[in-house]
Structures are given as structure tokens and as C-alpha cells.
PDB file of N, CA and C in Angstrom:
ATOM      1  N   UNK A 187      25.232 -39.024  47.585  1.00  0.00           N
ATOM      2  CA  UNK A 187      25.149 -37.850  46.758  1.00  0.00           C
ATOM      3  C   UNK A 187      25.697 -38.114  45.361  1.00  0.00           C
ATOM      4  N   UNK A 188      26.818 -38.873  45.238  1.00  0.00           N
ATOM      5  CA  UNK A 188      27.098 -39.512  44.350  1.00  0.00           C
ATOM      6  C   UNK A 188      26.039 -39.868  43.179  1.00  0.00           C
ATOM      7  N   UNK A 189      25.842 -40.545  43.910  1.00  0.00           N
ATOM      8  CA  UNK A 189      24.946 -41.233  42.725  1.00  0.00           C
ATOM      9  C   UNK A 189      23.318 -40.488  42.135  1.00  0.00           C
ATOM     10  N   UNK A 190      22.767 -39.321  43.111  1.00  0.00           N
ATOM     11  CA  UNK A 190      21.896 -38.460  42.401  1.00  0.00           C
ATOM     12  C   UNK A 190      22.341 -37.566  42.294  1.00  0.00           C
ATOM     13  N   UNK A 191      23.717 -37.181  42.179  1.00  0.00           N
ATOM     14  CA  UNK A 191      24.803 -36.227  41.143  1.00  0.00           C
ATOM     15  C   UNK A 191      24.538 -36.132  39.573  1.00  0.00           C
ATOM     16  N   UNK A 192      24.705 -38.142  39.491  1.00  0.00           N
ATOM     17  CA  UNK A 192      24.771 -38.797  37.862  1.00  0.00           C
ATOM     18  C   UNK A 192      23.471 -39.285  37.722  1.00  0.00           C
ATOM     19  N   UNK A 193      22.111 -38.968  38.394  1.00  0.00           N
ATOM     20  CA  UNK A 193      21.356 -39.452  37.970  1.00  0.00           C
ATOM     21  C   UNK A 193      20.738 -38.152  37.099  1.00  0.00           C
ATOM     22  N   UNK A 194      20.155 -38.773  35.649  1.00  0.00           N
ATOM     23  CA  UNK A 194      19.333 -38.051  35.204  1.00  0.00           C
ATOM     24  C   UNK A 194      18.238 -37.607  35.906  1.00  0.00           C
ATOM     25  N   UNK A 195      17.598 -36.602  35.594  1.00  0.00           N
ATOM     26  CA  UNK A 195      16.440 -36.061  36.142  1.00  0.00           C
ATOM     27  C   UNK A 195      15.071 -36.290  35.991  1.00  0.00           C
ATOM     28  N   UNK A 196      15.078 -37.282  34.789  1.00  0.00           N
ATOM     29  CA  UNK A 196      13.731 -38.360  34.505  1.00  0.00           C
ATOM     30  C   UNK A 196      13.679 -39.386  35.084  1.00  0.00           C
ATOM     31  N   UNK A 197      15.090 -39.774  36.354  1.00  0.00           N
ATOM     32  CA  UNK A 197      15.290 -41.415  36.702  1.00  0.00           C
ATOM     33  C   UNK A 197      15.016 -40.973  37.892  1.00  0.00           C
ATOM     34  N   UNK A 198      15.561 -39.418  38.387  1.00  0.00           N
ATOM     35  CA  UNK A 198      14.455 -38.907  39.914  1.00  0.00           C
ATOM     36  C   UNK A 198      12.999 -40.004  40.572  1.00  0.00           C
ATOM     37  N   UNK A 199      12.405 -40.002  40.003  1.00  0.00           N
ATOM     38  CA  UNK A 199      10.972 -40.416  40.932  1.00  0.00           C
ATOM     39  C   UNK A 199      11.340 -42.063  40.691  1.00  0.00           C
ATOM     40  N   UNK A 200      11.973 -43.211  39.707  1.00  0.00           N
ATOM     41  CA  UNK A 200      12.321 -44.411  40.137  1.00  0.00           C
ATOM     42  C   UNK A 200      13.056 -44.612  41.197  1.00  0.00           C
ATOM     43  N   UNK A 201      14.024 -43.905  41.302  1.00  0.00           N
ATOM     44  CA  UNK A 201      14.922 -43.655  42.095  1.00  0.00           C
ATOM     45  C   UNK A 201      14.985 -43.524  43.672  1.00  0.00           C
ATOM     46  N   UNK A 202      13.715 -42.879  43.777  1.00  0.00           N
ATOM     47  CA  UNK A 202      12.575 -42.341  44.895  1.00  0.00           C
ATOM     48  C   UNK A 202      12.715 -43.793  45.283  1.00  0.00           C
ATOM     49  N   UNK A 203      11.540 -44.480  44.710  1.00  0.00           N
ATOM     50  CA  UNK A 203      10.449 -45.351  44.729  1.00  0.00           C
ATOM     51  C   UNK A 203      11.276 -46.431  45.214  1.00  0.00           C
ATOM     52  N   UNK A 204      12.461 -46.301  44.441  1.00  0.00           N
ATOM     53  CA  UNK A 204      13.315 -47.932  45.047  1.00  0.00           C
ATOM     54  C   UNK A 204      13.739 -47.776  46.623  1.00  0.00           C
ATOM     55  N   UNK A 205      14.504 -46.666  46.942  1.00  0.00           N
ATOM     56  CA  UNK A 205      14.392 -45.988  48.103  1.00  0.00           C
ATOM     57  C   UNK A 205      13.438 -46.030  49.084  1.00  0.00           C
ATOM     58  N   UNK A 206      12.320 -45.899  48.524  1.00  0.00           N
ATOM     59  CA  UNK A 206      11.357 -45.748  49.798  1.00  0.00           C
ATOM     60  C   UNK A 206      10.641 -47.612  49.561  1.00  0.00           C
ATOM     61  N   UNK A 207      11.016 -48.317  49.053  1.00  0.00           N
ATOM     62  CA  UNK A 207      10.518 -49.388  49.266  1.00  0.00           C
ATOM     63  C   UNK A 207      11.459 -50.400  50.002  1.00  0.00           C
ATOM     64  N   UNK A 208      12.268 -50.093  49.611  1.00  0.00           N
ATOM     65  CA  UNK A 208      14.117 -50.532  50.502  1.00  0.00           C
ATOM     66  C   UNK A 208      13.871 -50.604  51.622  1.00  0.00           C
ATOM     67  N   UNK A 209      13.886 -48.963  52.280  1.00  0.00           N
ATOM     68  CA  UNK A 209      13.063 -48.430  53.204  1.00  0.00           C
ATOM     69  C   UNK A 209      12.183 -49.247  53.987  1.00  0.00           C
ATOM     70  N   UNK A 210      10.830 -49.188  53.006  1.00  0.00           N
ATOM     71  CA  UNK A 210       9.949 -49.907  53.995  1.00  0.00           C
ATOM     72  C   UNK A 210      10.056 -51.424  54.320  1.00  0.00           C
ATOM     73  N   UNK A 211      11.111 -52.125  53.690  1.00  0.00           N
ATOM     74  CA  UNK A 211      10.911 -53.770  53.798  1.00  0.00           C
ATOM     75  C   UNK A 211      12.096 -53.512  55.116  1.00  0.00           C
ATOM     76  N   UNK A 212      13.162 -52.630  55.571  1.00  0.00           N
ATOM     77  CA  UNK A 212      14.013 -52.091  56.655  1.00  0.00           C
ATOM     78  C   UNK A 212      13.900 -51.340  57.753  1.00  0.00           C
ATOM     79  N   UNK A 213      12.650 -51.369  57.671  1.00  0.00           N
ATOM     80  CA  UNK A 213      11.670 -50.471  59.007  1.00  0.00           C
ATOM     81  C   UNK A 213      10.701 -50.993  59.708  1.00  0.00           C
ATOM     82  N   UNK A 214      10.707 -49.924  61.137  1.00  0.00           N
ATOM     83  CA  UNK A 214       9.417 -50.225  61.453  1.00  0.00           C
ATOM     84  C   UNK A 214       8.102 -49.469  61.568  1.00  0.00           C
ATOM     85  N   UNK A 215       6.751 -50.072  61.719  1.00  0.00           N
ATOM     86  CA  UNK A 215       6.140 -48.950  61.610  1.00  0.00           C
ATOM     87  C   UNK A 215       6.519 -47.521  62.033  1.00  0.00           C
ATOM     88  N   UNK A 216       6.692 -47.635  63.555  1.00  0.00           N
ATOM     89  CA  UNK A 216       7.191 -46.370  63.986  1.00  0.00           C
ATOM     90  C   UNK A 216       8.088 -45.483  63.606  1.00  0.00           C
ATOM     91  N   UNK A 217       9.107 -46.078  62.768  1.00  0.00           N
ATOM     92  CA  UNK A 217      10.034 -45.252  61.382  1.00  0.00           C
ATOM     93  C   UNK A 217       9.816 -44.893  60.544  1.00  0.00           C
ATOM     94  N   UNK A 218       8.781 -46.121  59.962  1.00  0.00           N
ATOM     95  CA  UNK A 218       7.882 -45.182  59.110  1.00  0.00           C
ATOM     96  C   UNK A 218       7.345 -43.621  58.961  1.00  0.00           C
ATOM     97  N   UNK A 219       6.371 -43.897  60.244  1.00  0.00           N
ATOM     98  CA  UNK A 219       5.713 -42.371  61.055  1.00  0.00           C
ATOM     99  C   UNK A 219       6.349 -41.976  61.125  1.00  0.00           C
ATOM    100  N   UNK A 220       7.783 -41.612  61.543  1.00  0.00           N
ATOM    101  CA  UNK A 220       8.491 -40.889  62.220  1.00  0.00           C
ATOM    102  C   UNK A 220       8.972 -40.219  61.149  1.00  0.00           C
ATOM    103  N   UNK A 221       9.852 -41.104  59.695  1.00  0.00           N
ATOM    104  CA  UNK A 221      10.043 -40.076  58.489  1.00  0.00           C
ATOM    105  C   UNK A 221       9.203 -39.794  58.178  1.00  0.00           C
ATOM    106  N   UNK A 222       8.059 -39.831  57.562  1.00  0.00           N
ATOM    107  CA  UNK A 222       7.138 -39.638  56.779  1.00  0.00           C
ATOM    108  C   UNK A 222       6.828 -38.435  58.170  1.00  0.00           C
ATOM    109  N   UNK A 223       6.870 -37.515  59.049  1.00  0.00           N
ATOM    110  CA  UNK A 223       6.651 -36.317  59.647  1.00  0.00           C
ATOM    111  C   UNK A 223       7.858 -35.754  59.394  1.00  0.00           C
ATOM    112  N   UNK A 224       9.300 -36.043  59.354  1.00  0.00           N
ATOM    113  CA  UNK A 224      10.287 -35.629  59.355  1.00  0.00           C
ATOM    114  C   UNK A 224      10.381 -35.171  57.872  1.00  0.00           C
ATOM    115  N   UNK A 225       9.471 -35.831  56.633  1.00  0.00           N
ATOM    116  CA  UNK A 225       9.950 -35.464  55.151  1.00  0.00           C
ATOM    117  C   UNK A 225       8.301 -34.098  55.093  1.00  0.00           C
ATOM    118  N   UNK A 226       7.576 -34.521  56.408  1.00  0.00           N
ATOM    119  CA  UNK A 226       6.820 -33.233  55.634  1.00  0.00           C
ATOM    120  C   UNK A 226       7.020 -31.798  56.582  1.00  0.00           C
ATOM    121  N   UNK A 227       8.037 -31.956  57.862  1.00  0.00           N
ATOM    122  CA  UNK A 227       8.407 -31.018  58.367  1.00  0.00           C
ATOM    123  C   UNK A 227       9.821 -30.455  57.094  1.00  0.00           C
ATOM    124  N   UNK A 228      10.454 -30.814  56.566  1.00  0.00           N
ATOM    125  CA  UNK A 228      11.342 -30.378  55.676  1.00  0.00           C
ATOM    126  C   UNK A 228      10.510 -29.747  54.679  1.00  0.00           C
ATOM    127  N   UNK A 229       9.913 -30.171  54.098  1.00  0.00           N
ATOM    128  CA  UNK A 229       9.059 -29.803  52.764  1.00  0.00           C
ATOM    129  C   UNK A 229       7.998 -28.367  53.262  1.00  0.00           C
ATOM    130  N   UNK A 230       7.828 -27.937  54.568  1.00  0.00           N
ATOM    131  CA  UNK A 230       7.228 -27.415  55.159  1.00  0.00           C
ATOM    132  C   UNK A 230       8.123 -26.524  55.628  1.00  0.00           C
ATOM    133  N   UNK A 231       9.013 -26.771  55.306  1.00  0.00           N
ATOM    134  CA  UNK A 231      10.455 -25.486  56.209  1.00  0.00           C
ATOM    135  C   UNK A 231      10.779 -23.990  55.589  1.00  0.00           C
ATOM    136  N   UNK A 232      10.391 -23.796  54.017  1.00  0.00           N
ATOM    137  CA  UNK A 232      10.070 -22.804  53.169  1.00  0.00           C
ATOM    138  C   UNK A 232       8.958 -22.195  53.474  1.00  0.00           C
ATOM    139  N   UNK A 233       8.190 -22.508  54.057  1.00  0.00           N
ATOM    140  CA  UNK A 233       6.567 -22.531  53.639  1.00  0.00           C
ATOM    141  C   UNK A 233       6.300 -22.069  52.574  1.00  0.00           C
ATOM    142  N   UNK A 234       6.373 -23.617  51.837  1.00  0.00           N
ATOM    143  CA  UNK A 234       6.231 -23.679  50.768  1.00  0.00           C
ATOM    144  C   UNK A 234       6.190 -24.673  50.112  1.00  0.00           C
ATOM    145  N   UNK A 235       5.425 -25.663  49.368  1.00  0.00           N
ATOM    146  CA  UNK A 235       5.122 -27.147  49.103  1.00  0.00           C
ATOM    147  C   UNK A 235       5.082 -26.902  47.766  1.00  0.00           C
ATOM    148  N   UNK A 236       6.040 -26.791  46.712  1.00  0.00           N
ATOM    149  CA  UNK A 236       6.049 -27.524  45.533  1.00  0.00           C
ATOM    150  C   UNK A 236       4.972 -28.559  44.717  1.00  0.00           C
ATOM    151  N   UNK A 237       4.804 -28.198  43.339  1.00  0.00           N
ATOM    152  CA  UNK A 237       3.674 -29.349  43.219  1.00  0.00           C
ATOM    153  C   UNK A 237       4.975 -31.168  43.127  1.00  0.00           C
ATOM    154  N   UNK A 238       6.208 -30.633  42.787  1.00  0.00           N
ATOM    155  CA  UNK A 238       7.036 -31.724  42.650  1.00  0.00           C
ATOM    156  C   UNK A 238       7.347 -32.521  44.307  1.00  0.00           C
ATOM    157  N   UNK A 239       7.497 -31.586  45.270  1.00  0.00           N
ATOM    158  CA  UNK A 239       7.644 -31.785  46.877  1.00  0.00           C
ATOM    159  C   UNK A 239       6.090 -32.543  46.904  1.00  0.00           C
ATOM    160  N   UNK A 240       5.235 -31.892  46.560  1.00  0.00           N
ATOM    161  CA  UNK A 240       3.725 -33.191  46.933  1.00  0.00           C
ATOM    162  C   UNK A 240       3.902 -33.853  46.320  1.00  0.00           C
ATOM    163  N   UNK A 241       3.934 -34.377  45.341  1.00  0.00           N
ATOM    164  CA  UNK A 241       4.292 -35.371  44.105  1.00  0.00           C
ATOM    165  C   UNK A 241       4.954 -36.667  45.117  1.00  0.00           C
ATOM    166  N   UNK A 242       6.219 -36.555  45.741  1.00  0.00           N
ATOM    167  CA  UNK A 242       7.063 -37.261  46.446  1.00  0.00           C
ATOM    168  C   UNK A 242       6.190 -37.192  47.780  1.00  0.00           C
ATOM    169  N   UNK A 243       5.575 -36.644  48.556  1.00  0.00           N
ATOM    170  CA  UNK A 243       4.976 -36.735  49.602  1.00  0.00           C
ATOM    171  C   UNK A 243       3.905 -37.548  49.798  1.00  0.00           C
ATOM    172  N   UNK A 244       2.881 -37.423  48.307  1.00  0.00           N
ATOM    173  CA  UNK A 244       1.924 -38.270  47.965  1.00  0.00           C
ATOM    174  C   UNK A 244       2.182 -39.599  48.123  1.00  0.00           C
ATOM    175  N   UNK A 245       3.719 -40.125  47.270  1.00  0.00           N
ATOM    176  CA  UNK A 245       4.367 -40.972  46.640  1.00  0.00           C
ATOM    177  C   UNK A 245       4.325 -42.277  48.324  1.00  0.00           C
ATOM    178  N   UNK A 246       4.626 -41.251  49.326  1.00  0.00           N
ATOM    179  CA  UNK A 246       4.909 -41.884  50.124  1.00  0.00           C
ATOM    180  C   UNK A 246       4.086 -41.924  51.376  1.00  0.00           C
ATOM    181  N   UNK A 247       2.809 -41.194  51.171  1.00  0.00           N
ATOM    182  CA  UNK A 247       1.573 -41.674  51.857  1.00  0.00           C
ATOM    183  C   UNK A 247       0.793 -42.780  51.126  1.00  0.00           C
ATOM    184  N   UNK A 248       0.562 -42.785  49.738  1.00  0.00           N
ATOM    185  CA  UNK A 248       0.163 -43.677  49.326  1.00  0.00           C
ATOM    186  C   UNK A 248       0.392 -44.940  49.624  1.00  0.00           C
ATOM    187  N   UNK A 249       2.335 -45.263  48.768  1.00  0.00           N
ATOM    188  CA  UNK A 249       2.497 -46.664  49.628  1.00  0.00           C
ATOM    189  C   UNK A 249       2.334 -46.888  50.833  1.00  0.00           C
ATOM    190  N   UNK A 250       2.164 -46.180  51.757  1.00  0.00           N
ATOM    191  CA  UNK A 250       2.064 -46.845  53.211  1.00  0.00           C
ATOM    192  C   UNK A 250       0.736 -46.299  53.643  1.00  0.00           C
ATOM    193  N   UNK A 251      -0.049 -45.886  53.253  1.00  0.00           N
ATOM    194  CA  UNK A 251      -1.403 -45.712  53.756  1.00  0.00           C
ATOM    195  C   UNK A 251      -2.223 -46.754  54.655  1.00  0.00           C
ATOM    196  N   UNK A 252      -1.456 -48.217  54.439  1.00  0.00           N
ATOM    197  CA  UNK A 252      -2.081 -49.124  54.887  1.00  0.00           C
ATOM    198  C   UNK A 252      -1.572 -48.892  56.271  1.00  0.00           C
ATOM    199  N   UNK A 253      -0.595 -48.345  57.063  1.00  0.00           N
ATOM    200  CA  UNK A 253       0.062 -48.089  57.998  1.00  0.00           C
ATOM    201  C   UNK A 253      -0.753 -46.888  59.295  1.00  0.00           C
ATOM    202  N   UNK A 254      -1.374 -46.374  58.504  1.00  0.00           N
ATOM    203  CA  UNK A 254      -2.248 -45.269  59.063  1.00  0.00           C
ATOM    204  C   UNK A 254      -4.511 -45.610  59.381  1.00  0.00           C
ATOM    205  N   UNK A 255      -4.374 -46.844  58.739  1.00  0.00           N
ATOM    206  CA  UNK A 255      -5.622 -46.793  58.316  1.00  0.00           C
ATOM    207  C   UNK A 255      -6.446 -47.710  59.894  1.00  0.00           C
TER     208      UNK A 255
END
């Protein structure tokens, strides 16, 4: 929490990206699947999807699309 306390709010989506690539070189497929339902049951808990919440949802079907195909 720390550290996206002090992060600016333009360094948000790098920030993401390093994260979810960290992520994927530390996983397995099945973790994959498993967050990637767990980040769209959260994002889904308002009912209510943000164009910034798809933005990040996209972010992270895209890179792993190869995972689903």
C-alpha cells in the first residue's frame, strides 16, 4: 500500500503492467484463470464496470489471451 500511496496517478497503469507481468513469469496457468475471475468478480461487485476498471481488465486479458485460445 505503501508504495501506491506515493505513486503518482499517471505511473498507475506502468505500475499495473509490471505487476501483472511479475505475476505472469510466477504463475501458473491455473492462477492465471483463477485471478483473472477473481479481478472480474471484484470489478463486478458494484455492478458496475468503470471505463478505467475495463481499461485494467482489458490490460490483462490481452496479455494472456494466449492462455485462453
Amino acid at each position: 500500500m505503501e508504495v501506491l500511496s506515493a505513486l503518482p496517478k499517471e505511473d498507475y497503469f506502468l505500475h499495473f503492467n509490471n505487476a501483472m507481468n511479475d505475476f505472469y513469469e510466477d504463475s501458473t496457468p491455473k492462477e492465471r484463470i483463477d485471478f483473472l475471475n477473481f479481478a472480474v468478480q471484484l470489478v463486478k461487485a458494484d455492478k458496475k464496470i468503470t471505463d478505467e476498471e475495463n481499461k485494467y481488465l482489458k490490460e490483462l486479458f490481452f496479455a494472456w489471451e494466449s492462455e485462453y485460445a
